[in-house]
Amino acid sequence: MEGMMPPPIRRIVVDEPATVVAAPAATSQTNGSTPSHSSPVSVTAPRRRAASLAGGIERMATHDLSILYGDKAAVKNVSLPVRQGEVLALIGPSGCGKTTLLRSLNRLVELTATASRQGRITLDGQDIDALEVTQLRRRVSMVFQQPNPFPMSVFDNVAYALREQARKRPRKSELGPAVADALQRAGLYDEVAADLAHPALRLSGGQQQRLCIARSLAAGPEVLLLDEPCSALDPGSTEIIEDLIVRLREEVAVVIVTHNLQQAYRIADHVGFMYLGELVEYGPAEQIFGSPQEQRTQEYVSGAFG
Amino acid sequence: MDRIGLGLCWAAGIALCLIAAAIVGFMLFKGLQFLRPDLLVTSPVASQDQSKSGGFLDPMVGTLILTTIGTAVAVPLGVATAIWLSEYARPFWLARAVESGVDIIAGTPSIVLAIFGLIIFQQSFFGFLSFTAEGGAVFGRSFLTAGLMMSLIALPLIVAATREALQSIPGHVREASYALGKSKSATIRRVLIPAARPAIGTGAALGMGRIAGDTAIVVILLGATALQAEGSTPLFGTLRGTGSTLTSYVYNNSPAGEGNAPEKAYAAAFVLLLIVIFLNFSIDTIAGRRKMEAAWKG
Ligand SMILES: Nc1ncnc2c1ncn2[C@@H]1O[C@H](COP(=O)(O)OP(=O)(O)O)[C@@H](O)[C@H]1O
Ligand SMILES: [Mg+2]
């Protein structure tokens, strides 16, 4: 099944002229939009990634997914593929449902008592409701906006997902290689190798966030969800994490929510633009930023509304 | 007007400092004047001659035993209550009832707790906790019964400290654990309790200070006697028996009590003050460390 289905692209109006936004330069900041995309994206700006890896396998997909809080819909009829080997960025003004969509993919949204769901979500073709929720969450792991290491050592943070997973509690020496490997993949190993017993909450913000990524990777996920992972970080740490995300897409399917448009442009292969709960446009990053098919997309990427 | 108010606040602060300094200074003076090392290592002896009436080793041991029992019971109970109130609290009315219950216990004078405890522990059902007379009357007074009532003094402090710590942990930290496929109970055990541990320590230390300083429960439920073991089992015998603590020793030897040995009362009071100051000091140390650790945002 995977790979066969064409991505269900929604609401792309084909007969509208593909307005090319060559250099939507400085005149943009018309309303008091959020500071994170202070200037419009230039399509000639350098991108962090090489060309997309060809035709990734579809790992997850939503099918006409709607999420309601009470009777208020936060996500409306979204169909979206998540492929291995690529970074999918969800962009859109704040409150448009990006976090809600992301949290539905690992069923974290169920923790909100008022939330309800319509439509299906599949992981490798299988309905995620058929999976045990703890299993699903190890396969679809999540990194949050605020770095949130647990109040324990660096080692124990990374080993967290591995412990108690097995019936017999594994010993520290058995976990060592797995912990080191996860730290390596998160690009943190060299900085913390000297003292893995260091309390995680004493690391810098950027290191904490990479530790959270390592913690997620240790569970061996197939899909990695990141909800504005850099919004609390300085530019230096942001750059390190962007590099890391681009490298990770080869092993896991990556979905990142960001409301920093430059960031989406730098790292994403595909971009979904959401507005008021709807997926307005989905397509390759070049299309979304270079020749958006939808008026609202174009207005958003050129910074007309925040 | 503002200046007068400010002046009053300032004066009140200064006055409090002076009072605290006076207490410590006075006790230091009296304590150092009368405290001799042998007082700490000899048991009290019933004697009219004060030079032969011994020291307060037993009361010190008594304070230690009571504090240990009270804390050992109150910490697990208080932490469990706080976890339930903070993480479950369903149904709503039950949570409110538990909250009120804890508040009522916190507000009950210890003399009332003591009288209540005496009535309860004199029931034959609780006979194993203390001494039972020939006729079957249960004495109700022992380290165990006094310790159990003492735990009620410490309990609200531990509940409050633990609960506050749990509530200060942002929701996304819990979610991070769920997002790694952990259950709620695993999250509580592996993340929340470790995060609350400094607060639990603070609450326990506060509670220990309150237990060590309480007199009413000692007089009513411990007998305020010399150590008198019940039965022959060494440790359990002592716990089922009666005894005294530093507070009851101070009371009995002060001019208010019958002992009329004020200098020994001062020496014992000084030791008690040192214990409580030490506990407060350890609270500050724990709280300071906690500030360094708590680093989550949002
Ligand atoms: N727990 C919740 N209960 C009720 N409404 C919520 C909840 N979380 C989010 N919402 C609402 O759902 C909408 C989408 O929110 P969110 O997914 O957080 O958007 P975004 O991440 O794009 O900023 C918003 O209107 C928000 O107010
Ligand atoms: Mg969000």
XYZ file of C-alpha atoms and ligand atoms in Angstrom:
632
model
C 0.000 0.000 0.000
C 2.712 2.434 0.941
C 4.265 4.443 -1.821
C 1.428 3.602 -4.145
C -1.087 6.152 -3.026
C -0.598 9.598 -4.455
C -0.505 12.185 -1.705
C -4.046 13.469 -1.256
C -3.479 17.102 -1.969
C -6.401 19.178 -0.915
C -7.848 22.462 -1.993
C -5.341 23.282 -4.618
C -7.086 25.425 -7.144
C -5.385 24.614 -10.382
C -6.911 27.175 -12.641
C -5.757 30.088 -10.571
C -2.704 31.837 -12.037
C 0.452 30.684 -10.364
C 1.651 34.038 -9.236
C 5.360 34.024 -8.911
C 6.613 35.896 -5.898
C 10.109 36.586 -6.962
C 11.290 39.038 -4.340
C 8.466 40.027 -2.016
C 10.902 42.306 -0.265
C 10.838 44.653 2.640
C 7.363 46.175 2.422
C 5.698 43.224 4.071
C 5.365 43.855 7.802
C 1.931 45.403 7.580
C 0.302 44.100 10.738
C 1.860 43.352 14.108
C 2.639 39.783 13.265
C 4.661 37.441 15.414
C 8.358 38.165 15.582
C 9.469 34.780 14.353
C 8.989 35.510 10.696
C 10.026 39.099 10.661
C 10.979 39.144 7.016
C 9.501 37.321 4.057
C 11.205 34.298 2.652
C 13.342 34.832 -0.371
C 13.297 31.887 -2.712
C 16.898 32.418 -3.542
C 18.017 32.067 0.054
C 20.299 29.137 0.822
C 18.652 25.940 1.875
C 20.193 23.719 4.450
C 19.259 20.506 2.771
C 20.339 18.982 -0.496
C 17.648 18.002 -2.953
C 14.849 15.831 -1.565
C 15.591 12.195 -1.269
C 13.644 10.651 -4.050
C 10.170 9.286 -3.344
C 10.113 8.525 0.347
C 7.917 5.764 1.714
C 4.694 7.000 3.201
C 4.787 6.229 6.926
C 1.773 8.068 8.230
C -1.275 9.660 6.729
C -4.334 11.454 7.964
C -7.607 10.878 6.129
C -10.220 13.621 6.433
C -9.057 14.263 9.955
C -10.991 16.695 12.125
C -10.275 17.487 15.743
C -12.817 19.277 17.866
C -12.462 20.845 21.281
C -15.999 20.644 22.569
C -17.936 21.687 19.496
C -15.239 23.998 18.156
C -13.209 22.488 15.327
C -9.474 23.119 15.614
C -8.523 20.907 12.657
C -10.919 20.532 9.743
C -10.868 17.714 7.191
C -7.133 17.441 6.821
C -5.630 14.751 4.612
C -1.875 14.688 4.636
C 0.919 12.177 3.989
C 4.048 11.882 6.141
C 6.920 10.318 4.280
C 10.194 8.845 5.380
C 13.250 10.571 4.004
C 11.712 14.003 4.071
C 10.919 16.821 6.398
C 7.335 17.951 6.430
C 6.828 21.442 7.835
C 3.471 22.693 9.032
C 3.204 26.456 8.869
C 0.427 28.902 9.565
C -0.557 31.683 11.915
C -0.808 30.896 15.595
C -4.047 29.201 16.639
C -4.596 27.615 13.224
C -4.388 24.068 14.576
C -0.790 23.038 13.876
C -0.121 21.781 17.385
C -3.482 20.034 17.516
C -2.788 18.240 14.237
C 0.660 17.202 15.427
C -0.648 15.967 18.777
C -3.307 13.887 17.074
C -0.622 11.871 15.284
C 0.571 10.265 18.537
C -2.849 10.520 20.212
C -1.571 12.983 22.768
C -4.598 15.101 21.967
C -6.697 12.493 23.777
C -5.318 13.774 27.064
C -7.515 16.835 26.598
C -10.869 15.790 28.008
C -12.923 17.922 25.613
C -11.130 16.805 22.454
C -12.779 14.485 19.958
C -11.695 13.173 16.583
C -13.254 12.396 13.249
C -11.470 10.727 10.388
C -8.666 8.220 10.302
C -4.950 8.252 10.930
C -2.759 5.442 9.661
C 0.752 4.353 10.484
C 2.246 2.102 7.825
C -1.262 1.542 6.531
C -2.618 0.454 9.892
C -5.200 2.480 11.788
C -3.482 3.945 14.847
C -6.542 3.209 16.962
C -5.750 -0.483 16.495
C -2.357 -0.014 18.153
C -1.766 0.073 21.856
C -1.283 3.733 22.672
C 2.046 3.184 24.460
C 3.318 1.286 21.406
C 2.148 4.019 19.066
C 3.897 6.697 21.082
C 7.209 4.868 20.918
C 6.873 4.649 17.171
C 5.668 8.224 16.784
C 7.762 10.279 19.171
C 7.454 13.949 20.030
C 9.661 16.893 20.965
C 8.038 19.908 22.572
C 8.301 23.654 22.256
C 9.922 24.153 25.665
C 12.918 21.937 26.372
C 11.700 19.560 29.075
C 14.366 17.110 30.204
C 13.403 15.097 33.247
C 15.009 16.002 36.581
C 17.632 13.286 36.382
C 21.001 12.698 34.778
C 21.712 12.991 31.054
C 22.102 9.226 30.907
C 18.828 8.495 32.684
C 16.951 10.897 30.434
C 18.035 9.066 27.317
C 17.583 5.663 28.925
C 14.103 6.653 30.103
C 12.210 5.161 27.196
C 14.280 1.969 27.288
C 13.674 1.176 30.916
C 10.570 -0.676 32.019
C 9.904 -1.343 28.385
C 11.382 -4.743 28.858
C 9.833 -6.916 31.525
C 13.185 -7.285 33.191
C 14.711 -3.941 34.000
C 17.901 -3.689 31.940
C 21.124 -2.827 33.717
C 23.006 0.372 33.167
C 25.884 -1.311 31.350
C 23.479 -2.913 28.890
C 21.881 0.439 28.115
C 25.176 2.254 27.639
C 25.623 1.615 23.894
C 22.011 2.529 23.073
C 22.249 5.742 25.086
C 25.535 6.717 23.447
C 24.071 5.990 20.018
C 21.018 8.169 20.604
C 23.219 10.993 21.872
C 25.421 10.640 18.794
C 22.468 10.882 16.454
C 21.217 13.954 18.280
C 24.657 15.531 17.914
C 25.096 15.932 21.641
C 27.452 13.098 22.479
C 30.732 14.985 22.250
C 29.490 17.688 24.598
C 28.209 15.399 27.321
C 30.311 12.234 26.955
C 32.693 13.294 29.714
C 29.940 13.345 32.321
C 26.805 11.414 31.539
C 25.813 11.680 35.204
C 25.462 15.459 34.861
C 21.986 16.701 35.836
C 20.107 17.302 32.599
C 18.460 20.483 33.821
C 21.859 22.146 34.168
C 22.575 21.914 30.448
C 22.038 24.973 28.259
C 18.690 25.406 26.519
C 19.990 24.229 23.157
C 21.669 21.216 24.710
C 18.482 20.413 26.615
C 16.483 20.424 23.404
C 18.985 18.135 21.695
C 18.809 15.899 24.762
C 15.039 15.769 24.308
C 15.597 14.749 20.696
C 18.043 12.059 21.815
C 15.511 10.884 24.376
C 12.923 10.518 21.627
C 15.347 8.791 19.264
C 16.304 6.245 21.914
C 12.786 4.846 21.701
C 13.511 3.977 18.067
C 10.686 5.983 16.486
C 9.635 5.807 12.865
C 8.141 9.274 12.922
C 9.505 12.237 14.854
C 7.151 15.103 15.642
C 8.634 18.462 16.585
C 6.437 21.302 17.809
C 8.282 24.591 17.325
C 11.438 23.022 18.779
C 13.568 26.120 18.284
C 11.206 28.846 19.393
C 12.792 29.020 22.845
C 16.372 28.822 21.562
C 19.082 31.212 20.411
C 20.103 31.387 16.720
C 23.218 29.289 17.260
C 21.321 26.398 18.824
C 18.600 26.759 16.213
C 21.137 26.276 13.450
C 22.562 23.162 15.098
C 19.098 21.679 15.481
C 18.116 22.499 11.895
C 21.201 20.641 10.643
C 20.300 17.774 12.889
C 16.724 17.584 11.616
C 17.884 17.488 8.020
C 20.240 14.626 8.835
C 17.575 12.737 10.774
C 15.079 12.661 7.928
C 17.007 9.820 6.379
C 16.169 7.481 9.242
C 12.842 8.812 10.454
C 9.977 10.701 8.924
C 10.079 14.204 10.397
C 7.122 16.509 10.928
C 7.985 19.936 12.256
C 5.625 22.701 13.258
C 7.193 26.089 12.939
C 6.004 29.550 12.565
C 9.346 30.674 11.376
C 8.979 30.711 7.590
C 12.701 30.936 6.901
C 13.172 27.843 8.966
C 10.499 25.971 7.046
C 12.101 27.043 3.800
C 15.579 26.030 4.935
C 14.771 22.531 6.107
C 11.465 21.312 4.677
C 10.919 19.128 1.647
C 7.162 19.423 1.797
C 5.190 22.168 3.450
C 1.592 22.262 4.616
C 0.058 25.683 5.106
C -2.779 25.735 7.620
C -5.252 28.487 8.219
C -8.189 28.426 10.662
C -7.945 24.661 11.008
C -7.877 23.923 7.311
C -4.977 22.636 5.296
C -5.056 25.347 2.672
C -2.171 24.121 0.586
C 0.250 21.242 0.649
C 3.166 20.807 -1.691
C 6.924 20.887 -2.186
C 8.636 23.699 -0.331
C 9.635 25.290 -3.644
C 6.016 25.505 -4.644
C 4.702 26.870 -1.344
C 7.339 29.566 -1.153
C 7.990 30.119 -4.846
C 4.671 29.739 -6.607
C 1.834 29.155 -4.163
C -1.415 28.103 -5.764
C -3.630 29.702 -3.161
C -4.168 33.367 -2.509
C -4.029 32.867 1.281
C -0.784 30.934 1.053
C 0.786 33.633 -1.001
C -0.347 36.319 1.386
C 1.005 34.379 4.315
C 4.399 33.516 2.873
C 4.862 37.059 1.722
C 4.167 38.177 5.265
C 0.830 39.872 4.678
C -0.816 38.348 7.723
C 0.577 36.751 10.823
C 0.124 58.162 55.680
C 2.272 55.946 53.499
C 5.339 56.938 55.434
C 3.727 56.015 58.736
C 2.692 52.637 57.308
C 6.153 52.019 55.972
C 7.643 53.044 59.304
C 5.401 50.581 61.112
C 6.377 47.742 58.792
C 9.999 48.583 59.275
C 9.636 48.738 63.042
C 7.785 45.413 63.090
C 10.576 43.773 61.126
C 13.220 45.142 63.435
C 11.218 44.114 66.499
C 10.913 40.537 65.234
C 14.638 40.367 64.636
C 15.282 41.603 68.156
C 12.872 39.077 69.648
C 14.485 36.221 67.720
C 17.921 37.404 68.768
C 16.764 37.664 72.379
C 15.411 34.108 72.381
C 18.536 32.645 70.848
C 20.813 34.800 72.965
C 19.009 33.998 76.199
C 18.872 30.291 75.468
C 22.485 30.298 74.393
C 23.487 32.009 77.629
C 21.397 29.752 79.865
C 22.125 26.679 77.848
C 25.883 27.095 77.819
C 25.754 27.983 81.491
C 23.961 24.805 82.504
C 24.660 22.320 79.727
C 27.229 19.777 80.827
C 28.221 16.864 78.613
C 27.147 14.329 81.215
C 23.556 15.589 80.974
C 23.453 14.327 77.421
C 24.555 10.809 78.247
C 22.858 9.993 81.552
C 19.280 8.945 82.145
C 17.032 10.892 84.467
C 16.749 9.544 88.003
C 13.868 10.305 90.312
C 15.599 12.139 93.126
C 14.945 15.213 95.180
C 18.648 15.992 95.135
C 19.217 17.667 91.768
C 22.869 16.657 91.685
C 21.712 13.042 91.590
C 18.706 13.359 89.296
C 20.734 12.557 86.176
C 20.575 14.010 82.690
C 18.193 13.857 79.752
C 19.450 11.038 77.595
C 16.077 9.306 77.681
C 14.084 12.378 76.641
C 16.488 12.899 73.743
C 16.027 9.317 72.648
C 12.274 9.805 73.082
C 12.237 12.845 70.827
C 14.219 10.888 68.262
C 11.883 7.868 68.351
C 8.703 9.943 68.142
C 10.045 12.075 65.315
C 11.096 8.971 63.422
C 7.740 7.206 63.818
C 5.756 10.336 63.010
C 7.782 11.125 59.903
C 7.920 7.531 58.718
C 4.124 7.367 58.787
C 3.439 10.886 57.532
C 5.758 10.933 54.497
C 4.247 8.043 52.498
C 0.725 9.010 53.536
C 1.245 12.689 52.756
C 2.976 12.061 49.429
C 0.238 9.653 48.363
C -2.455 12.154 49.325
C -0.700 14.951 47.457
C -0.278 12.817 44.344
C -3.924 11.864 44.364
C -5.013 15.471 44.888
C -2.720 16.823 42.185
C -2.822 14.083 39.542
C -6.203 12.362 39.907
C -8.644 14.256 42.158
C -11.709 12.483 40.755
C -14.525 12.579 41.669
C -14.452 16.267 42.300
C -16.448 16.213 45.538
C -14.114 13.627 47.047
C -11.105 15.772 46.216
C -12.736 18.738 47.925
C -13.538 16.566 50.932
C -9.958 15.304 51.188
C -8.690 18.866 50.878
C -10.966 20.032 53.681
C -9.963 17.045 55.784
C -6.290 17.933 55.476
C -7.070 21.559 56.318
C -9.022 20.543 59.394
C -6.222 18.307 60.633
C -3.788 21.148 60.028
C -5.924 23.498 62.098
C -6.676 21.149 64.991
C -4.713 21.987 68.172
C -2.447 19.127 69.113
C -4.065 18.819 72.539
C -7.322 17.960 70.779
C -5.534 15.422 68.596
C -3.996 13.963 71.747
C -7.295 13.558 73.610
C -8.914 12.107 70.514
C -5.988 9.728 70.062
C -6.238 8.573 73.657
C -9.906 7.649 73.210
C -9.208 5.828 69.959
C -6.149 3.932 71.102
C -7.791 2.806 74.327
C -10.146 0.659 72.258
C -9.234 -2.984 72.651
C -8.777 -3.240 68.884
C -5.623 -1.126 69.247
C -4.438 -3.000 72.318
C -1.365 -4.323 70.533
C -0.008 -0.752 70.269
C 0.303 -0.221 74.004
C 0.021 -1.827 77.443
C -3.019 -3.837 78.451
C -3.778 -4.131 82.183
C -4.940 -7.304 83.972
C -8.610 -6.452 83.644
C -8.265 -5.888 79.893
C -8.218 -2.104 80.034
C -6.000 -0.759 77.299
C -3.619 1.936 78.475
C -3.487 3.638 75.067
C -0.259 5.496 75.796
C 2.954 4.469 74.062
C 5.544 5.586 71.547
C 3.479 3.929 68.846
C 0.204 5.667 69.664
C 1.898 9.022 70.280
C 3.915 8.592 67.064
C 0.779 7.890 65.040
C -0.898 11.036 66.350
C 2.320 12.985 65.736
C 2.192 11.907 62.106
C -1.040 13.879 61.807
C 0.832 17.018 62.793
C 3.391 16.507 60.039
C 0.967 15.238 57.416
C -0.594 18.540 56.251
C 2.856 20.116 55.884
C 4.044 17.254 53.697
C 0.844 17.263 51.645
C 1.084 21.002 51.049
C 4.778 20.986 50.099
C 4.459 17.976 47.794
C 1.322 19.240 46.144
C 2.803 22.630 45.458
C 5.845 21.012 43.880
C 3.717 18.733 41.692
C 1.590 21.619 40.538
C 4.640 23.647 39.621
C 5.737 20.966 37.129
C 4.453 22.124 33.742
C 1.991 19.862 31.947
C 4.319 19.375 28.993
C 6.804 17.560 31.221
C 4.154 14.934 31.992
C 3.230 14.837 28.306
C 6.868 14.282 27.361
C 6.758 11.115 29.407
C 3.458 9.986 27.883
C 4.906 10.794 24.462
C 7.630 8.226 25.160
C 4.988 5.561 25.678
C 4.904 5.690 29.477
C 1.801 5.148 31.532
C 0.520 7.635 34.044
C 1.730 5.580 36.984
C 5.198 5.171 35.470
C 5.273 8.927 34.892
C 4.392 9.575 38.520
C 6.999 7.143 39.785
C 9.840 8.019 37.450
C 9.356 11.730 36.783
C 6.994 13.463 39.174
C 8.143 12.004 42.480
C 11.838 12.567 41.687
C 10.998 16.131 40.705
C 9.089 16.677 43.933
C 11.699 15.025 46.120
C 13.309 18.250 47.402
C 9.864 19.563 48.318
C 9.020 16.310 50.064
C 12.258 16.713 52.020
C 11.318 20.258 52.949
C 7.863 19.187 54.092
C 9.298 16.303 56.095
C 11.851 18.557 57.795
C 9.139 21.082 58.668
C 7.023 18.262 60.057
C 9.929 16.901 62.107
C 10.395 20.310 63.664
C 6.735 20.429 64.613
C 6.823 16.918 66.073
C 9.977 17.580 68.076
C 8.415 20.732 69.467
C 5.032 19.344 70.441
C 4.236 18.856 74.119
C 0.524 18.063 74.391
C 0.670 14.722 72.623
C 3.698 13.701 74.673
C 2.071 14.506 77.985
C -1.216 12.803 77.124
C -0.224 9.948 74.809
C 3.347 9.132 75.787
C 2.913 9.420 79.531
C 5.884 11.756 79.959
C 7.508 9.103 82.105
C 10.953 7.594 82.094
C 11.469 4.999 79.368
C 9.327 2.024 80.330
C 9.363 -0.868 77.952
C 6.320 -3.116 77.642
C 7.018 -6.788 77.338
C 10.357 -8.378 76.633
C 10.843 -7.943 72.866
C 13.663 -5.374 72.877
C 12.661 -2.775 70.246
C 8.946 -3.437 70.006
C 8.783 -3.454 73.787
C 10.188 0.041 73.953
C 7.830 1.241 71.237
C 4.809 -0.153 73.076
C 6.044 1.397 76.296
C 5.868 4.939 77.539
C 8.562 7.561 77.777
C 9.294 11.249 77.589
C 10.749 13.785 75.196
C 12.766 16.958 75.535
C 9.575 19.027 75.561
C 7.976 17.126 78.419
C 11.317 17.099 80.244
C 11.552 20.869 79.952
C 7.982 21.220 81.145
C 8.420 18.887 84.113
C 11.687 20.395 85.270
C 10.725 24.001 84.803
C 9.226 25.923 87.701
C 5.864 25.152 86.109
C 6.264 21.415 86.541
C 7.072 19.410 89.646
C 10.788 18.813 89.078
C 11.939 22.285 89.998
C 15.271 21.974 88.268
C 15.204 25.054 86.047
C 18.833 24.814 85.073
C 18.272 21.367 83.565
C 15.144 22.615 81.869
C 17.204 25.405 80.307
C 19.882 23.000 79.159
C 17.292 20.671 77.608
C 15.427 23.567 76.036
C 18.700 24.714 74.508
C 19.291 21.284 72.973
C 15.727 21.274 71.625
C 16.238 24.710 70.097
C 19.461 23.503 68.457
C 17.605 20.537 66.937
C 14.855 22.728 65.526
C 17.289 25.334 64.199
C 19.262 22.554 62.575
C 16.078 21.268 60.903
C 15.242 24.745 59.631
C 18.754 25.117 58.333
C 18.481 21.858 56.398
C 15.164 23.093 54.953
C 16.896 26.187 53.619
C 19.626 24.054 52.116
C 17.129 21.788 50.399
C 15.046 24.731 49.198
C 18.143 26.432 47.813
C 19.079 23.360 45.843
C 15.543 23.114 44.579
C 15.681 26.622 43.178
C 18.737 25.683 41.166
C 17.076 22.597 39.772
C 13.641 23.880 38.856
C 14.353 25.174 35.402
C 11.378 24.370 33.220
C 9.456 27.088 31.533
C 5.778 27.286 30.664
N -6.847 22.191 25.131
C -7.615 22.970 24.356
N -8.924 23.170 24.644
C -9.704 23.939 23.864
N -9.277 24.572 22.774
C -7.990 24.426 22.411
C -7.095 23.611 23.184
N -5.874 23.643 22.603
C -5.998 24.437 21.527
N -7.256 24.906 21.404
C -7.770 25.772 20.332
O -7.601 25.106 19.111
C -7.126 25.996 18.133
C -5.829 25.481 17.547
O -4.814 25.545 18.520
P -3.356 24.995 18.272
O -3.454 23.651 17.699
O -2.600 25.126 19.540
O -2.806 26.018 17.175
P -1.316 26.374 16.765
O -0.400 25.324 17.284
O -1.349 26.439 15.291
O -1.004 27.699 17.351
C -7.000 27.347 18.776
O -8.130 28.099 18.462
C -6.963 27.043 20.236
O -7.569 28.073 20.974
Mg 1.274 25.560 18.603
